[in-house]
Amino acid sequence: MKRTRITALVMFALLTLISALPPGRALAAEKLLVATVTAAEEIAILAPHSGEIRPFTLEVGDQVSAGDTLFLIKPGEMLAQADGTVAVVHAGSGESASGAVSRYSAVLQIEHENRYELIISMRTGYNSVENRDLWVGTPVYLRSVNGEHFGLGTVISVTSGNMTVTVERGDLVYDEEVRAYRTEDYDAKALLGRAKPSLVPPHLVTAAGTILSMKVARGNKVKQGDLLFTYVPESLSPSERATKGAARATEALVISSVSALPGAQVQQGQTLARGLRASSMQLSAQAEEKDILSLVVGTEATVYFEELGLDPIPAKVSKVSALGTGDDIARYEVSFSLEAPAQVRFGMHATVQVP
């Protein structure tokens, strides 16, 4: 079907040219080539950083302008893994997470909501089967030695002869000895042991790469699952950070292919789509080997867009392939430069007349 249409175009152009020739002019010297509108340059749209591709609507054939956002890349999200208070933030928006971890061992630190724990030797308690056969998760009732301060805790680990109790509530005083009981009546036979409270080290939040947006500040209360900051694993330059995860068109393009998928993970620099540079419109044709010697760069030609009804357009040979294709008769690709009118689009056909 396509071959029939192209043949018809050539025949139409040939008849048009014959009718326009002055009496006595020979047609043998004229060459007619069927050409297709192509692009001299194709531009790759690259991911500005690693992350997940958000849903998009870009399709092959779409026309885009310089500055248009074609894709958005969702960065990594760091969520709180502990309840507590943000004690210190070592890196802010736009700063290096890797640098903060190298210097401070963390991007930020969270003081646990339960800052105290007791590391108790069972030898300091009442010797009974009930007091020795403990399970992780057992509630513990706490009272200071002087009987003035109280608290509640939970056994979080049990080893041979020792247990660790996290202090969850109460008014216990740091470094004041505390007794832990199995029953809430503080019965002497329920004494599990005694120890002084010790501080639980802050929770260290680490990441590698660049912080895009810090969501918390010193003194903020956080719960598990709260968003702390967004980041990417790469070290980004200021201009790369300024993209805010947007892959934009750098100039006017016609999208020729889309390789990205919504929700997919991509790496920095990965090709998401390709576009034909609108300003690089040209014509591509196949010339037989018998005609190739007369088609050199700079040779002038005339282009007819018969389907559009446009006036003839001047063109010049801009490139001739050095590699032919075909079995019996070799054909070579010839490119023509031209100033294409606004009506012309990529993929259209035209007839090229070469003297």
Coordinates of C-alpha atoms in Angstrom, one line a residue:
M1 CA 0.0 0.0 0.0
K2 CA 2.8 2.4 0.9
R3 CA 4.8 1.4 -2.3
T4 CA 1.6 2.2 -4.4
R5 CA 1.2 5.6 -2.7
I6 CA 4.9 6.6 -3.2
T7 CA 4.7 5.5 -6.8
A8 CA 1.6 7.7 -7.3
L9 CA 3.4 10.6 -5.8
V10 CA 6.3 10.2 -8.2
M11 CA 4.0 9.9 -11.2
F12 CA 2.1 13.0 -10.1
A13 CA 5.2 15.0 -9.7
L14 CA 6.5 13.7 -13.0
L15 CA 3.4 14.7 -14.8
T16 CA 3.4 18.1 -13.2
L17 CA 7.0 18.7 -14.2
I18 CA 6.4 17.5 -17.8
S19 CA 3.5 19.9 -18.1
A20 CA 5.6 22.8 -16.8
L21 CA 8.6 22.2 -19.0
P22 CA 9.2 24.6 -21.9
P23 CA 9.0 23.2 -25.4
G24 CA 12.1 21.4 -26.4
R25 CA 13.5 21.0 -22.9
A26 CA 14.8 17.4 -22.2
L27 CA 13.5 15.6 -19.0
A28 CA 16.3 13.1 -19.0
A29 CA 18.6 15.3 -17.0
E30 CA 16.1 15.7 -14.1
K31 CA 16.1 13.3 -11.1
L32 CA 13.0 12.7 -9.0
L33 CA 13.4 11.3 -5.5
V34 CA 10.7 10.4 -3.0
A35 CA 11.7 11.7 0.4
T36 CA 10.5 11.6 3.9
V37 CA 10.6 14.3 6.5
T38 CA 13.1 13.3 9.2
A39 CA 15.2 14.9 11.9
A40 CA 18.9 15.5 11.7
E41 CA 19.2 15.2 15.4
E42 CA 17.4 13.2 18.1
I43 CA 17.6 14.3 21.8
A44 CA 17.6 11.9 24.8
I45 CA 15.5 12.9 27.8
L46 CA 17.5 11.7 30.9
A47 CA 16.6 11.1 34.5
P48 CA 18.0 13.9 36.7
H49 CA 18.6 11.5 39.6
S50 CA 17.6 8.0 40.8
G51 CA 14.2 7.3 42.1
E52 CA 10.7 6.2 41.1
I53 CA 8.9 7.6 38.0
R54 CA 5.6 9.2 38.9
P55 CA 2.6 8.7 36.6
F56 CA 2.9 10.6 33.3
T57 CA 0.9 11.2 30.1
L58 CA 3.7 11.7 27.6
E59 CA 3.2 9.7 24.4
V60 CA 5.0 9.2 21.1
G61 CA 4.1 12.0 18.7
D62 CA 3.6 14.6 21.4
Q63 CA 5.0 18.1 20.6
V64 CA 6.7 19.6 23.6
S65 CA 8.3 23.0 24.1
A66 CA 11.5 24.1 25.9
G67 CA 11.0 23.9 29.6
D68 CA 8.1 21.5 29.6
T69 CA 8.2 19.0 32.4
L70 CA 8.0 15.5 30.8
F71 CA 8.7 13.3 33.8
L72 CA 8.9 13.6 37.6
I73 CA 11.2 11.4 39.6
K74 CA 10.1 10.6 43.2
P75 CA 13.2 10.7 45.5
G76 CA 13.8 8.3 48.4
E77 CA 12.0 8.9 51.6
M78 CA 13.5 8.4 55.1
L79 CA 10.9 7.5 57.7
A80 CA 11.3 7.6 61.5
Q81 CA 12.1 4.2 62.9
A82 CA 11.7 5.3 66.6
D83 CA 9.4 7.5 68.7
G84 CA 11.1 10.4 70.2
T85 CA 12.5 13.9 69.8
V86 CA 14.8 15.1 67.1
A87 CA 18.0 16.0 69.1
V88 CA 20.2 17.3 66.3
V89 CA 20.1 17.7 62.5
H90 CA 23.5 17.4 60.8
A91 CA 22.6 18.0 57.2
G92 CA 19.9 20.2 55.7
S93 CA 18.1 20.5 52.3
G94 CA 20.6 20.4 49.5
E95 CA 23.5 19.2 51.7
S96 CA 25.4 15.9 51.6
A97 CA 24.0 13.1 53.6
S98 CA 27.2 11.1 53.0
G99 CA 29.3 13.9 54.4
A100 CA 27.2 14.2 57.5
V101 CA 27.4 10.4 58.1
S102 CA 31.2 10.5 57.6
R103 CA 31.5 13.4 60.1
Y104 CA 28.8 12.7 62.7
S105 CA 27.8 9.1 62.0
A106 CA 24.3 10.2 61.2
V107 CA 22.2 12.7 59.1
L108 CA 20.1 13.3 62.3
Q109 CA 19.7 11.8 65.7
I110 CA 16.5 11.0 67.6
E111 CA 16.4 10.9 71.4
H112 CA 14.1 7.9 72.2
E113 CA 10.8 8.6 73.9
N114 CA 12.0 6.1 76.6
R115 CA 15.5 7.4 77.3
Y116 CA 16.3 5.2 80.2
E117 CA 16.9 1.5 80.6
L118 CA 18.0 -0.8 83.4
I119 CA 20.5 -3.6 83.0
I120 CA 19.8 -5.8 85.9
S121 CA 21.7 -8.7 87.4
M122 CA 19.2 -11.4 88.6
R123 CA 21.6 -12.1 91.5
T124 CA 20.5 -8.8 93.1
G125 CA 16.9 -10.1 93.2
Y126 CA 14.9 -12.6 95.2
N127 CA 16.0 -16.1 94.2
S128 CA 12.9 -18.0 92.9
V129 CA 11.8 -19.8 89.8
E130 CA 9.2 -17.1 89.0
N131 CA 11.9 -14.4 89.2
R132 CA 14.4 -16.3 87.1
D133 CA 12.1 -17.7 84.4
L134 CA 11.3 -14.4 82.7
W135 CA 9.9 -13.7 79.2
V136 CA 10.6 -10.7 76.9
G137 CA 7.6 -8.4 77.2
T138 CA 7.0 -9.1 80.9
P139 CA 5.8 -5.8 82.6
V140 CA 8.0 -4.6 85.4
Y141 CA 7.1 -2.3 88.3
L142 CA 9.9 0.1 89.4
R143 CA 10.5 1.9 92.6
S144 CA 13.6 3.9 93.8
V145 CA 15.5 2.6 96.8
N146 CA 14.3 5.5 98.9
G147 CA 10.7 4.8 97.9
E148 CA 10.1 8.3 96.5
H149 CA 10.1 7.7 92.7
F150 CA 8.2 5.1 90.7
G151 CA 7.9 3.9 87.1
L152 CA 6.8 1.2 84.8
G153 CA 8.9 -0.8 82.4
T154 CA 9.1 -3.8 80.1
V155 CA 11.6 -6.6 79.8
I156 CA 13.2 -6.3 76.4
S157 CA 15.9 -8.9 76.6
V158 CA 16.9 -11.8 78.9
T159 CA 20.3 -13.5 79.0
S160 CA 21.9 -15.9 81.4
G161 CA 21.7 -14.1 84.8
N162 CA 20.8 -10.7 83.3
M163 CA 17.9 -8.8 81.9
T164 CA 17.3 -5.4 80.2
V165 CA 14.3 -3.3 81.1
T166 CA 13.2 -0.3 79.2
V167 CA 11.7 2.5 81.3
E168 CA 8.4 3.6 79.8
R169 CA 6.7 5.8 82.4
G170 CA 7.4 7.3 85.7
D171 CA 9.5 9.9 87.5
L172 CA 12.7 8.0 88.1
V173 CA 15.8 10.0 88.7
Y174 CA 18.9 9.2 86.5
D175 CA 21.7 7.6 88.4
E176 CA 19.5 6.8 91.4
E177 CA 19.3 3.1 92.2
V178 CA 16.0 1.4 91.3
R179 CA 14.4 -1.9 92.3
A180 CA 12.4 -3.8 89.8
Y181 CA 9.5 -6.0 90.8
R182 CA 7.4 -8.6 89.1
T183 CA 4.2 -7.5 90.9
E184 CA 2.7 -4.1 91.4
D185 CA 2.5 -4.4 95.2
Y186 CA 6.3 -4.4 95.3
D187 CA 6.4 -7.6 97.3
A188 CA 9.9 -8.5 98.5
K189 CA 9.6 -12.0 97.0
A190 CA 8.8 -10.5 93.6
L191 CA 12.0 -8.5 93.5
L192 CA 13.7 -9.2 90.2
G193 CA 16.8 -7.1 90.9
R194 CA 18.2 -3.6 91.2
A195 CA 20.3 -1.3 89.1
K196 CA 20.8 2.4 88.2
P197 CA 19.1 3.8 85.1
S198 CA 21.4 4.3 82.1
L199 CA 20.8 6.4 79.0
V200 CA 19.7 4.7 75.8
P201 CA 21.9 6.0 73.0
P202 CA 20.1 8.2 70.4
H203 CA 18.7 6.6 67.3
L204 CA 21.1 7.4 64.4
V205 CA 19.4 8.0 61.1
T206 CA 21.8 7.4 58.2
A207 CA 21.6 7.8 54.4
A208 CA 23.9 8.2 51.4
G209 CA 23.8 10.8 48.7
T210 CA 22.2 14.2 48.8
I211 CA 19.4 15.5 51.0
L212 CA 16.7 17.1 48.8
S213 CA 14.3 18.3 51.5
M214 CA 14.7 18.1 55.3
K215 CA 11.3 17.8 56.9
V216 CA 12.1 18.1 60.6
A217 CA 14.1 20.4 62.9
R218 CA 15.7 20.1 66.3
G219 CA 13.1 19.6 69.0
N220 CA 10.4 18.2 66.8
K221 CA 8.5 15.2 68.2
V222 CA 8.3 12.3 65.8
K223 CA 6.5 8.9 65.6
Q224 CA 7.5 5.8 63.8
G225 CA 6.6 6.3 60.1
D226 CA 6.9 10.1 60.1
L227 CA 8.7 11.5 57.1
L228 CA 12.1 12.9 58.1
F229 CA 13.7 13.8 54.8
T230 CA 13.8 13.0 51.1
Y231 CA 17.1 12.1 49.4
V232 CA 18.8 10.6 46.4
P233 CA 21.8 8.3 46.5
E234 CA 23.8 10.5 44.1
S235 CA 26.0 13.5 44.9
L236 CA 24.1 16.3 43.1
S237 CA 25.4 19.6 41.8
P238 CA 23.5 22.8 42.6
S239 CA 22.0 22.8 39.0
E240 CA 21.0 19.1 39.4
R241 CA 19.3 19.8 42.7
A242 CA 17.4 22.8 41.1
T243 CA 15.5 20.4 38.8
K244 CA 13.6 19.1 41.9
G245 CA 13.3 15.7 40.2
A246 CA 11.8 17.1 36.9
A247 CA 13.1 15.8 33.5
R248 CA 12.4 18.8 31.2
A249 CA 12.6 19.4 27.5
T250 CA 15.6 21.6 26.7
E251 CA 14.1 22.7 23.4
A252 CA 11.1 22.1 21.1
L253 CA 10.8 18.4 20.3
V254 CA 8.5 15.8 18.8
I255 CA 8.6 12.7 21.0
S256 CA 9.8 9.7 19.0
S257 CA 10.0 7.1 21.7
V258 CA 9.2 6.6 25.4
S259 CA 11.1 3.9 27.3
A260 CA 10.0 4.9 30.9
L261 CA 7.2 3.2 32.8
P262 CA 5.2 4.8 35.6
G263 CA 6.3 3.4 38.9
A264 CA 9.6 2.0 37.6
Q265 CA 12.9 2.6 39.4
V266 CA 15.4 4.5 37.3
Q267 CA 19.0 5.5 37.7
Q268 CA 20.5 9.0 37.2
G269 CA 21.3 9.6 33.5
Q270 CA 19.0 6.8 32.3
T271 CA 17.2 7.5 29.1
L272 CA 13.4 8.0 29.7
A273 CA 12.4 9.2 26.2
R274 CA 13.8 10.5 22.9
G275 CA 12.6 13.4 20.9
L276 CA 13.2 14.7 17.4
R277 CA 14.7 18.2 17.4
A278 CA 12.1 20.4 15.7
S279 CA 14.7 22.8 14.4
S280 CA 16.6 20.0 12.6
M281 CA 13.9 19.0 10.1
Q282 CA 15.3 17.6 6.9
L283 CA 14.4 15.3 4.0
S284 CA 15.8 11.8 3.6
A285 CA 15.6 10.0 0.2
Q286 CA 17.1 6.9 -1.4
A287 CA 19.2 7.4 -4.6
E288 CA 20.3 4.7 -6.9
E289 CA 24.0 4.1 -7.6
K290 CA 23.8 5.6 -11.1
D291 CA 22.7 8.9 -9.7
I292 CA 24.9 9.1 -6.6
L293 CA 27.9 10.7 -8.3
S294 CA 25.9 13.8 -9.3
L295 CA 24.5 14.2 -5.7
V296 CA 27.1 16.0 -3.7
V297 CA 26.8 18.2 -0.6
G298 CA 25.6 21.6 -1.7
T299 CA 23.7 20.4 -4.8
E300 CA 20.5 22.5 -5.1
A301 CA 17.1 20.9 -5.4
T302 CA 13.4 21.7 -5.4
V303 CA 10.9 20.1 -3.0
Y304 CA 7.2 19.5 -3.8
F305 CA 4.8 18.7 -1.0
E306 CA 2.0 17.6 -3.3
E307 CA -0.4 16.5 -0.5
L308 CA -0.2 19.9 1.2
G309 CA -0.5 22.1 -2.0
L310 CA 2.5 24.2 -1.0
D311 CA 4.6 26.2 -3.4
P312 CA 7.9 24.6 -4.4
I313 CA 10.6 24.9 -1.7
P314 CA 14.3 25.2 -2.3
A315 CA 16.6 22.6 -0.7
K316 CA 20.2 21.5 -0.7
V317 CA 22.0 18.2 -0.4
S318 CA 23.4 18.1 3.2
K319 CA 24.7 14.6 3.4
V320 CA 25.3 11.5 1.2
S321 CA 25.8 8.1 2.8
A322 CA 29.0 6.3 1.9
L323 CA 27.3 2.9 2.5
G324 CA 24.8 1.6 0.0
T325 CA 22.1 -1.1 0.6
G326 CA 20.3 -3.5 -1.8
D327 CA 21.3 -6.6 -3.8
D328 CA 20.9 -5.9 -7.5
I329 CA 21.0 -2.1 -7.4
A330 CA 22.6 -0.3 -4.5
R331 CA 20.7 2.6 -3.0
Y332 CA 22.3 5.4 -0.9
E333 CA 20.6 7.6 1.7
V334 CA 20.7 11.3 0.7
S335 CA 19.7 14.1 3.1
F336 CA 18.4 17.5 2.1
S337 CA 18.3 20.6 4.2
L338 CA 15.4 23.0 3.8
E339 CA 13.4 25.7 5.6
A340 CA 10.2 23.8 6.2
P341 CA 6.9 25.7 6.5
A342 CA 4.8 25.3 9.6
Q343 CA 2.5 22.9 7.9
V344 CA 5.2 20.3 7.4
R345 CA 5.5 17.5 10.0
F346 CA 7.9 14.6 10.6
G347 CA 7.0 11.6 8.6
M348 CA 5.4 13.4 5.7
H349 CA 6.4 12.6 2.1
A350 CA 7.7 14.9 -0.6
T351 CA 9.1 14.7 -4.1
V352 CA 12.6 16.1 -4.6
Q353 CA 13.6 17.4 -8.0
V354 CA 17.4 17.5 -8.6
P355 CA 18.7 19.1 -11.8

